[in-house]
mmCIF file of C-alpha atoms and ligand atoms in Angstrom:
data_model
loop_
_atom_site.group_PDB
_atom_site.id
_atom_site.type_symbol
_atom_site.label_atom_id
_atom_site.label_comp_id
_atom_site.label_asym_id
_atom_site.label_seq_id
_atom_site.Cartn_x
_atom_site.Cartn_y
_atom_site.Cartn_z
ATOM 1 C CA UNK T 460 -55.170 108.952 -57.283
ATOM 2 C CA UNK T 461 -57.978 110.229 -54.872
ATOM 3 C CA UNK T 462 -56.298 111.836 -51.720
ATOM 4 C CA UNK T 463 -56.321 109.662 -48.847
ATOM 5 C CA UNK T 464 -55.825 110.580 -45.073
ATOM 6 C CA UNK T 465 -53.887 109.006 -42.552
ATOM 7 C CA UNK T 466 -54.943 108.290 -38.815
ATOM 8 C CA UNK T 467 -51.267 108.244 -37.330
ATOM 9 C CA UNK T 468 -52.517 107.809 -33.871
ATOM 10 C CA UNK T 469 -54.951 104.883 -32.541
ATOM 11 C CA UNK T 470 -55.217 102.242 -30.110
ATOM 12 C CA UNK T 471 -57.504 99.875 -31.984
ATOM 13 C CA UNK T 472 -56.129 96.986 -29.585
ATOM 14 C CA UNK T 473 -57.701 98.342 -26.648
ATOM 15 C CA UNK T 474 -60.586 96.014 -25.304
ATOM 16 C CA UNK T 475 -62.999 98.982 -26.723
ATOM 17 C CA UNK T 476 -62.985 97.194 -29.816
ATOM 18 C CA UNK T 477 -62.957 93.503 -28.896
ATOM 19 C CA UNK T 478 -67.075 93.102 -29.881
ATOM 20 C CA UNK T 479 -65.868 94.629 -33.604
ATOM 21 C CA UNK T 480 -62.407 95.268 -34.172
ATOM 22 C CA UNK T 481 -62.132 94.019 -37.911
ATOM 23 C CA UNK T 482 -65.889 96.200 -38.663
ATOM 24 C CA UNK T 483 -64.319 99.362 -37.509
ATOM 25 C CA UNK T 484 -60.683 98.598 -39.387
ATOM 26 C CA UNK T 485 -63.077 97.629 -42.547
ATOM 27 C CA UNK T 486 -65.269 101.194 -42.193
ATOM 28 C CA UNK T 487 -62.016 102.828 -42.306
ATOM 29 C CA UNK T 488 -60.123 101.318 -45.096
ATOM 30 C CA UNK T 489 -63.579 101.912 -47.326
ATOM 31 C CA UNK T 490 -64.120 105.396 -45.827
ATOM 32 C CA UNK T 491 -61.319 106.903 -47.354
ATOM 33 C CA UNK T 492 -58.645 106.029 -44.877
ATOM 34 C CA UNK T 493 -55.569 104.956 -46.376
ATOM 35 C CA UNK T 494 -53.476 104.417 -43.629
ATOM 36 C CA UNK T 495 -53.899 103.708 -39.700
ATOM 37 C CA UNK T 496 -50.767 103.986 -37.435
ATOM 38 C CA UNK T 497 -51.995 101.815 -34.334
ATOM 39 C CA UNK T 498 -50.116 102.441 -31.161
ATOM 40 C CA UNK T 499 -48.807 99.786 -28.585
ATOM 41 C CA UNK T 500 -48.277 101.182 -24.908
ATOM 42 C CA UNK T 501 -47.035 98.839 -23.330
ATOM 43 C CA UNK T 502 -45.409 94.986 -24.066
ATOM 44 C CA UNK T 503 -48.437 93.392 -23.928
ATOM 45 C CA UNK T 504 -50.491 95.997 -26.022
ATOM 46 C CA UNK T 505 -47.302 96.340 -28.412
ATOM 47 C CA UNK T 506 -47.835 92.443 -29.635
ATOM 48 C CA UNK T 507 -51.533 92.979 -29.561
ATOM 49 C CA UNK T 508 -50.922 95.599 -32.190
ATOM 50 C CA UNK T 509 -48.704 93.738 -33.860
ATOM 51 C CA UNK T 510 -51.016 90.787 -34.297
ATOM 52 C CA UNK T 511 -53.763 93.439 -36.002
ATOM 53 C CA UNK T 512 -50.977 95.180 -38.055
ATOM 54 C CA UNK T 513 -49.754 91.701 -39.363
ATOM 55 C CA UNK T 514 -53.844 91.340 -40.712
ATOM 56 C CA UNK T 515 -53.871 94.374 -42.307
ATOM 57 C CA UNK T 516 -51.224 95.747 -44.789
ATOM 58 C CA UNK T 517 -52.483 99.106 -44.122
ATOM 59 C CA UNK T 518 -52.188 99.156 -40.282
ATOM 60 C CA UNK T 519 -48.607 99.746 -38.751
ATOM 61 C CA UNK T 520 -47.592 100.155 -35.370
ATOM 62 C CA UNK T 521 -45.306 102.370 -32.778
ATOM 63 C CA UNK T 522 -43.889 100.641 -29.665
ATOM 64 C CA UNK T 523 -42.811 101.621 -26.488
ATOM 65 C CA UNK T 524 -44.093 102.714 -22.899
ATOM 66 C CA UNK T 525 -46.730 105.287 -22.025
ATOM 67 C CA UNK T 526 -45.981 107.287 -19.113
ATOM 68 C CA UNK T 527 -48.509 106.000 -17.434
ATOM 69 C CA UNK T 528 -46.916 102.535 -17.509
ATOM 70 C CA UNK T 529 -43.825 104.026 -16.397
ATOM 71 C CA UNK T 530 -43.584 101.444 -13.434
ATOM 72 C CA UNK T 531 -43.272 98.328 -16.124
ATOM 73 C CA UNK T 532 -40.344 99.413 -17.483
ATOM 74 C CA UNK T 533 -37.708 97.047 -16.746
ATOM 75 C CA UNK T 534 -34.569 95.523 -18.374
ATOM 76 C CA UNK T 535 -37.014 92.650 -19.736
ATOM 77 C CA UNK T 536 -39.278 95.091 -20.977
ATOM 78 C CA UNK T 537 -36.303 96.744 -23.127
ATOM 79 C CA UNK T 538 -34.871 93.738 -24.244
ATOM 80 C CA UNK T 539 -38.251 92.103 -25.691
ATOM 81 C CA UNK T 540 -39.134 96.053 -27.288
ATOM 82 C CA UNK T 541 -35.479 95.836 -28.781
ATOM 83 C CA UNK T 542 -36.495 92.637 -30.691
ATOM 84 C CA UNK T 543 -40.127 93.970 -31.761
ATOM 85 C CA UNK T 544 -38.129 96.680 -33.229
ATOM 86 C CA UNK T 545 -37.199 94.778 -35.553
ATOM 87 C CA UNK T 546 -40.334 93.856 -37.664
ATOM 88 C CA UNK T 547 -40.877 95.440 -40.662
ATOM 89 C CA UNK T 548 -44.757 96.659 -39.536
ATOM 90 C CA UNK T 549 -43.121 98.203 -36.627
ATOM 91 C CA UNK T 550 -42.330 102.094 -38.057
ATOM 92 C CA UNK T 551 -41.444 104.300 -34.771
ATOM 93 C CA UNK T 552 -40.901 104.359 -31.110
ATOM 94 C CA UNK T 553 -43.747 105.080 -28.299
ATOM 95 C CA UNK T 554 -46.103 106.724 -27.137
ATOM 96 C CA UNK T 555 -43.395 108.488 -24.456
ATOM 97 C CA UNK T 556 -43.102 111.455 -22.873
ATOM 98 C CA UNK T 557 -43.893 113.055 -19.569
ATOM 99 C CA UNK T 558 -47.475 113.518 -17.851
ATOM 100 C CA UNK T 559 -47.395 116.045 -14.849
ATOM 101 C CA UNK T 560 -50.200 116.183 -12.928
ATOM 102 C CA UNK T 561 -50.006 120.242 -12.017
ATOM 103 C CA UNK T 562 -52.421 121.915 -9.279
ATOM 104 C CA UNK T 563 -55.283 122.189 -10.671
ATOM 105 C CA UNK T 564 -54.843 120.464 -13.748
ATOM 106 C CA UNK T 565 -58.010 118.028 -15.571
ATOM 107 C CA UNK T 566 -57.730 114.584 -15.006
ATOM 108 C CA UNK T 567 -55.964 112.873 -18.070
ATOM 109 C CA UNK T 568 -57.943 110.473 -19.927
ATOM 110 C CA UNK T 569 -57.231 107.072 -19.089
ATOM 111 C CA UNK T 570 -54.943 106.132 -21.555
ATOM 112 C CA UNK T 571 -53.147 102.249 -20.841
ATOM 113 C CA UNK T 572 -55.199 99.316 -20.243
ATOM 114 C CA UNK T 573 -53.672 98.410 -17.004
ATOM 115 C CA UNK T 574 -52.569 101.977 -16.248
ATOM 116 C CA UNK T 575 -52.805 102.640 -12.937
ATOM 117 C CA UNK T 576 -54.724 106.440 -14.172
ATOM 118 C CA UNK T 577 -54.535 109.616 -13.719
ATOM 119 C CA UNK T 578 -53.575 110.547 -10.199
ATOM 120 C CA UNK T 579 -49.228 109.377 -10.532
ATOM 121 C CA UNK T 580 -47.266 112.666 -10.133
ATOM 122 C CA UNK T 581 -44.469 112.611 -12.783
ATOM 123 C CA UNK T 582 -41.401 111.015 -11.270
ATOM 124 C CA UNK T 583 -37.796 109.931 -11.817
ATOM 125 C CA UNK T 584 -39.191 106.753 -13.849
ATOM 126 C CA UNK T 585 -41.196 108.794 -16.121
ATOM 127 C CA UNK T 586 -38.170 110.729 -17.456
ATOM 128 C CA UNK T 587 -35.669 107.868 -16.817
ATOM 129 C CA UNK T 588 -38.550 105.556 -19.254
ATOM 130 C CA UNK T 589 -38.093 108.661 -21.723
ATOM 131 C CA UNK T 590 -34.635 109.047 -22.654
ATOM 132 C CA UNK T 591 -34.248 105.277 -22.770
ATOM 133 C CA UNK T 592 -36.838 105.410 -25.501
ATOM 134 C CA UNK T 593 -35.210 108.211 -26.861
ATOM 135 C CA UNK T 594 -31.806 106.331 -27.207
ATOM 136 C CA UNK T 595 -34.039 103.347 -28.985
ATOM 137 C CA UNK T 596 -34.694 105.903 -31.483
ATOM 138 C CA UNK T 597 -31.362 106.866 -32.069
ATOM 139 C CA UNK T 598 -30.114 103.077 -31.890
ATOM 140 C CA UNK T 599 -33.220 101.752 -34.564
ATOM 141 C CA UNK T 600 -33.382 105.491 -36.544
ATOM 142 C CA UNK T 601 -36.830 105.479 -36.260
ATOM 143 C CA UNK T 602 -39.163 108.277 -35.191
ATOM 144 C CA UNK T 603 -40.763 108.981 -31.457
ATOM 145 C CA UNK T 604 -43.923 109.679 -31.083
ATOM 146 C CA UNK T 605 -44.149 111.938 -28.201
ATOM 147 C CA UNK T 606 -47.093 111.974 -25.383
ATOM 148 C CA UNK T 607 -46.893 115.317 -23.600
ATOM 149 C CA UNK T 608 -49.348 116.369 -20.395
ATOM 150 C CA UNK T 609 -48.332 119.477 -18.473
ATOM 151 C CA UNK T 610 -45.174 118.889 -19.596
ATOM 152 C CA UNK T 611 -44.097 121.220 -23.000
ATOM 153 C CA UNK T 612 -40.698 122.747 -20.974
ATOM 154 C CA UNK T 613 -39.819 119.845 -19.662
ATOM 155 C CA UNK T 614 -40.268 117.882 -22.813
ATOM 156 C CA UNK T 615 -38.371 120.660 -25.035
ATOM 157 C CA UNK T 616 -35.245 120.936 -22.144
ATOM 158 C CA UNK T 617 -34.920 117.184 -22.440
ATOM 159 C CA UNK T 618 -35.147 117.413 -26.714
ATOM 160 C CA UNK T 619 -33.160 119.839 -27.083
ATOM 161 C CA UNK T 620 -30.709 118.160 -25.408
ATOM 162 C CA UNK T 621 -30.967 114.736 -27.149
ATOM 163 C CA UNK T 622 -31.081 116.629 -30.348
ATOM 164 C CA UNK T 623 -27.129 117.577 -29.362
ATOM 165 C CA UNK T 624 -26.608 113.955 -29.237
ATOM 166 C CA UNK T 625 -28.712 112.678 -32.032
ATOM 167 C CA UNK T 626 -29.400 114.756 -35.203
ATOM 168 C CA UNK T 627 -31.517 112.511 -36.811
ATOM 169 C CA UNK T 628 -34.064 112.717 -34.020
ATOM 170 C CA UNK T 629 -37.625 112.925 -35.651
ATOM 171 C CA UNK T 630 -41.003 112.855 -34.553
ATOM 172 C CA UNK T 631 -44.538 113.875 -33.998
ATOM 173 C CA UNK T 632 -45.659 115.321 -30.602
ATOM 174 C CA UNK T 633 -49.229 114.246 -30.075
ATOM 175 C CA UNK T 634 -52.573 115.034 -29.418
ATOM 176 C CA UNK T 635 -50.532 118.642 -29.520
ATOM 177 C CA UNK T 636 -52.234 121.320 -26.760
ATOM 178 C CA UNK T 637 -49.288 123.513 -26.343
ATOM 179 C CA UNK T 638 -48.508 127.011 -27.054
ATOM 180 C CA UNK T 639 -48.103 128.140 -30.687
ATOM 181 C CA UNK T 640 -44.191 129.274 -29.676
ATOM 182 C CA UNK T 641 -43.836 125.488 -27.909
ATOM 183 C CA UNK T 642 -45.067 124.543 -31.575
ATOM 184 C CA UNK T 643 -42.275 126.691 -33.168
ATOM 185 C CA UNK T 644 -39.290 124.979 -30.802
ATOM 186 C CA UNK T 645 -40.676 121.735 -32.040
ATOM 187 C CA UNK T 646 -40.522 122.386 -35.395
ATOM 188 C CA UNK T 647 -36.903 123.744 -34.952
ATOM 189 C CA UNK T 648 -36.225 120.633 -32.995
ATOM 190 C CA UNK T 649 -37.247 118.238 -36.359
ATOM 191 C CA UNK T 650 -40.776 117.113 -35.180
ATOM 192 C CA UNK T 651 -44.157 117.650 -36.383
ATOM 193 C CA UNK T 652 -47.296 118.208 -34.299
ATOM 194 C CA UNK T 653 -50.688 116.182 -34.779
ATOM 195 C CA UNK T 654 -54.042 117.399 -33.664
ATOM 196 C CA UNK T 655 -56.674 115.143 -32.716
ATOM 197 C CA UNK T 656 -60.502 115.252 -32.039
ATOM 198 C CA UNK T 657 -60.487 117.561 -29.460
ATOM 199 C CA UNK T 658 -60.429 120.771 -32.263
ATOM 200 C CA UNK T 659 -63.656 120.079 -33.435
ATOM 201 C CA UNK T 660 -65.576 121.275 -30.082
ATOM 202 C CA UNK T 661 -62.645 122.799 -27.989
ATOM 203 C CA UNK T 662 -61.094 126.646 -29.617
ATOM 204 C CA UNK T 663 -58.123 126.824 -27.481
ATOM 205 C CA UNK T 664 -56.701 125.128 -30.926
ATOM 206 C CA UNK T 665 -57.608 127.573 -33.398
ATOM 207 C CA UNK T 666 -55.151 130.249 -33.237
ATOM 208 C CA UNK T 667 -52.367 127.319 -32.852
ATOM 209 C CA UNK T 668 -53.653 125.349 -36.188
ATOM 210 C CA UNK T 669 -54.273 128.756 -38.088
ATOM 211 C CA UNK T 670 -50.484 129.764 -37.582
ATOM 212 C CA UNK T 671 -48.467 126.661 -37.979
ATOM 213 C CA UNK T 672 -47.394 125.820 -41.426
ATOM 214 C CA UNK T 673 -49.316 122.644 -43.146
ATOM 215 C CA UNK T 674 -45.460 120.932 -43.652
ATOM 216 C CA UNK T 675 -45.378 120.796 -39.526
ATOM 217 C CA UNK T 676 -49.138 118.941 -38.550
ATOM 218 C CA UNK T 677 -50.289 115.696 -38.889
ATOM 219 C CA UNK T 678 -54.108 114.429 -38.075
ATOM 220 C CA UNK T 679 -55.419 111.724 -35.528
ATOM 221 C CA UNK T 680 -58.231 110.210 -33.711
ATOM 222 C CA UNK T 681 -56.173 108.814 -30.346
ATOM 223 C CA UNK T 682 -59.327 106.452 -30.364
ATOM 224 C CA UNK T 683 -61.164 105.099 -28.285
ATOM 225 C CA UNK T 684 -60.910 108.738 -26.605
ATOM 226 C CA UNK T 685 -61.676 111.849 -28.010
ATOM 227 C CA UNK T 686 -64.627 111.055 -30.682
ATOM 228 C CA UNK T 687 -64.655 114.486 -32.840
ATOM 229 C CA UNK T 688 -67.897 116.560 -33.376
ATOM 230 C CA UNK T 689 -70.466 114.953 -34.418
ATOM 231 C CA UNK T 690 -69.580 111.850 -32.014
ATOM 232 C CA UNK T 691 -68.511 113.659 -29.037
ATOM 233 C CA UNK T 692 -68.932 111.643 -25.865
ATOM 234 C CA UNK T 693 -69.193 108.258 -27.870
ATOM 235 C CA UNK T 694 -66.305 105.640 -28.968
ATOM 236 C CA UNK T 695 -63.973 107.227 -31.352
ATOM 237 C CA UNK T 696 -62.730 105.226 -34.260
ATOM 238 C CA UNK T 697 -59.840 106.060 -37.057
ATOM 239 C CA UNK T 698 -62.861 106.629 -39.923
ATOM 240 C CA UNK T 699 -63.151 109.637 -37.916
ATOM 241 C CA UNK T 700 -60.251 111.314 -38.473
ATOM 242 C CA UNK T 701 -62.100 112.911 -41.241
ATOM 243 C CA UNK T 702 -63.833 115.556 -38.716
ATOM 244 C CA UNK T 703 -60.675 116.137 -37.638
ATOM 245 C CA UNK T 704 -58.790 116.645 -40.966
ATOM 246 C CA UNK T 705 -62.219 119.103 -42.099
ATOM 247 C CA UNK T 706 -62.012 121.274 -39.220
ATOM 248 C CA UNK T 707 -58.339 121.893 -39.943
ATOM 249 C CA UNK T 708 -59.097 122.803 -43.720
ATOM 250 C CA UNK T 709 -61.911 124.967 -42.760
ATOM 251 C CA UNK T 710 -59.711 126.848 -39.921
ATOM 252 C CA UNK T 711 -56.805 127.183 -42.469
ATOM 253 C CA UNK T 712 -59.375 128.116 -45.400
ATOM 254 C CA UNK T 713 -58.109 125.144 -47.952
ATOM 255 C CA UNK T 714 -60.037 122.378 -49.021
ATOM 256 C CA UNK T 715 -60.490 118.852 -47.793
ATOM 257 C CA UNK T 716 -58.318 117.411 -50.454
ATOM 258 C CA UNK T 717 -55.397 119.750 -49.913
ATOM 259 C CA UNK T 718 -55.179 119.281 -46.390
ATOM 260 C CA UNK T 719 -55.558 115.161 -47.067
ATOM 261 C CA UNK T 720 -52.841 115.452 -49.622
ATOM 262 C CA UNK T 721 -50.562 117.404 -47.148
ATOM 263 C CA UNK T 722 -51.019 115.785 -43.824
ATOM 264 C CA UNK T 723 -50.512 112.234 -45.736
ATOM 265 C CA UNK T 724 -47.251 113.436 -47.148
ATOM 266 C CA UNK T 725 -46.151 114.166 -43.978
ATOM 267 C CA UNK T 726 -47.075 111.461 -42.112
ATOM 268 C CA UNK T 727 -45.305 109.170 -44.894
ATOM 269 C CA UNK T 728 -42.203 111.136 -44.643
ATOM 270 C CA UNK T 729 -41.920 110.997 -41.038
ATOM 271 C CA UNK T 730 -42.951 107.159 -40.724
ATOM 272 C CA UNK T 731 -41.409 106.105 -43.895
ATOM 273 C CA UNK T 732 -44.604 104.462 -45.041
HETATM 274 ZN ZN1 LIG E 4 -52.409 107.479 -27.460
#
């Protein structure tokens, strides 16, 4: 069979694609993308996804709360996620993590529908909403998908921790801009990295993607945000996980298929998929 790649990080419910949601899911599938793993930031966005997933039996979904939605996480919140959990489309835990807004840091990207944006200083609720994701992990043995700003210590002082507790903690840490030795204490922790858009016009990432091994990295679009060379600027969309996937080969001097064949593995190890 013809290598395929996987997009393991979307957010094809976002109103972005309201005008032409099932177009864009369509483009993909016959573009080469085998699989699409959309992610649900919140409650409301987690059914969303799970109303697209349930159309498509290539599309599965991730639940949990964004730390930019830190504020909606309640008991109510937890005890609807805990019975989401449960469908079978439904294949790991977030996006979670930390996002500290450091002195002069970027802005993030707005990244929740609803979010209240960039300008929330990391707080008690951010890391509280964390490790009670992380124990939903533990309790459902699934993977976490990790969303990191500013944050690679903290993130890796709180893992390394849970990983005491848990040994089957897994994951993938995310549109990954860390250090190549943050990248190493991941990889000792049990998680992968994924690499989005952002490589193809941005060469903080090359020295990072050149040294980690091809077992460790997964590809993504985080569409909408972060359309890859030759989009940049426009509305990205999983079909364009390609650009991604082709810088990667070319920075790690293998071809297009090996890289497919590897990243896919990966991502269908981690997600069980
Ligand atoms: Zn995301």
């Amino acid at each position: 069979m013809e290598s395929y790649l996987i997009d393991t990080h979307c957010h094809l419910d976002f109103p972005d694609f309201d005008e032409d949601r099932e177009e864009v899911i369509e483009k993909a599938r016959e573009g080469g993308i085998g699989k699409i793993i959309n992610i649900g930031c919140n409650l409301e966005r987690a059914k969303k996804s799970l109303e697209i997933a349930q159309k498509h039996d290539f599309i599965f979904v991730a639940i949990g709360l964004h730390p930019q939605e830190a504020d909606l996480g309640d008991d109510k919140f937890f005890e609807e996620i805990e019975k989401l959990l449960k469908e079978p489309k439904v294949v790991a835990i977030g996006e979670c993590g930390l996002e500290i807004q450091r002195q002069n840091s970027t802005p993030t990207l707005r990244h929740c529908v609803g979010g209240r944006g960039p300008d929330r200083s990391v707080g008690k609720k951010q890391k509280e909403m964390f490790l009670r994701q992380l124990g939903l992990a533990q309790k459902f043995n699934k993977p976490i998908i990790i969303h990191c700003r500013n944050a690679y210590p903290e993130i890796l002082e709180i893992l390394k921790k849970e990983k005491e507790k848990n040994s089957g903690l897994r994951g993938v840490v995310h549109f990954f801009s860390g250090r190549l030795s943050q990248a190493e204490e991941l990889f000792k922790l049990g998680f992968l990295i994924s690499f989005t858009g952002v490589i193809t016009f941005a060469r903080d990432y090359d020295k990072v993607i050149k040294s980690v091994p091809l077992e460790k990295i997964m590809v993504e679009t985080d569409a909408p945000f972060v359309a890859p060379e030759p989009f940049r600027g426009k509305r990205n969309e999983p079909l364009y996980v390609k650009y991604v996937a082709q810088k990667i080969a070319e920075l790690k001097e293998i071809s297009f298929e090996e890289l497919a064949q590897i990243t896919t593995e990966n991502a269908e190890k981690l997600f069980g998929i």
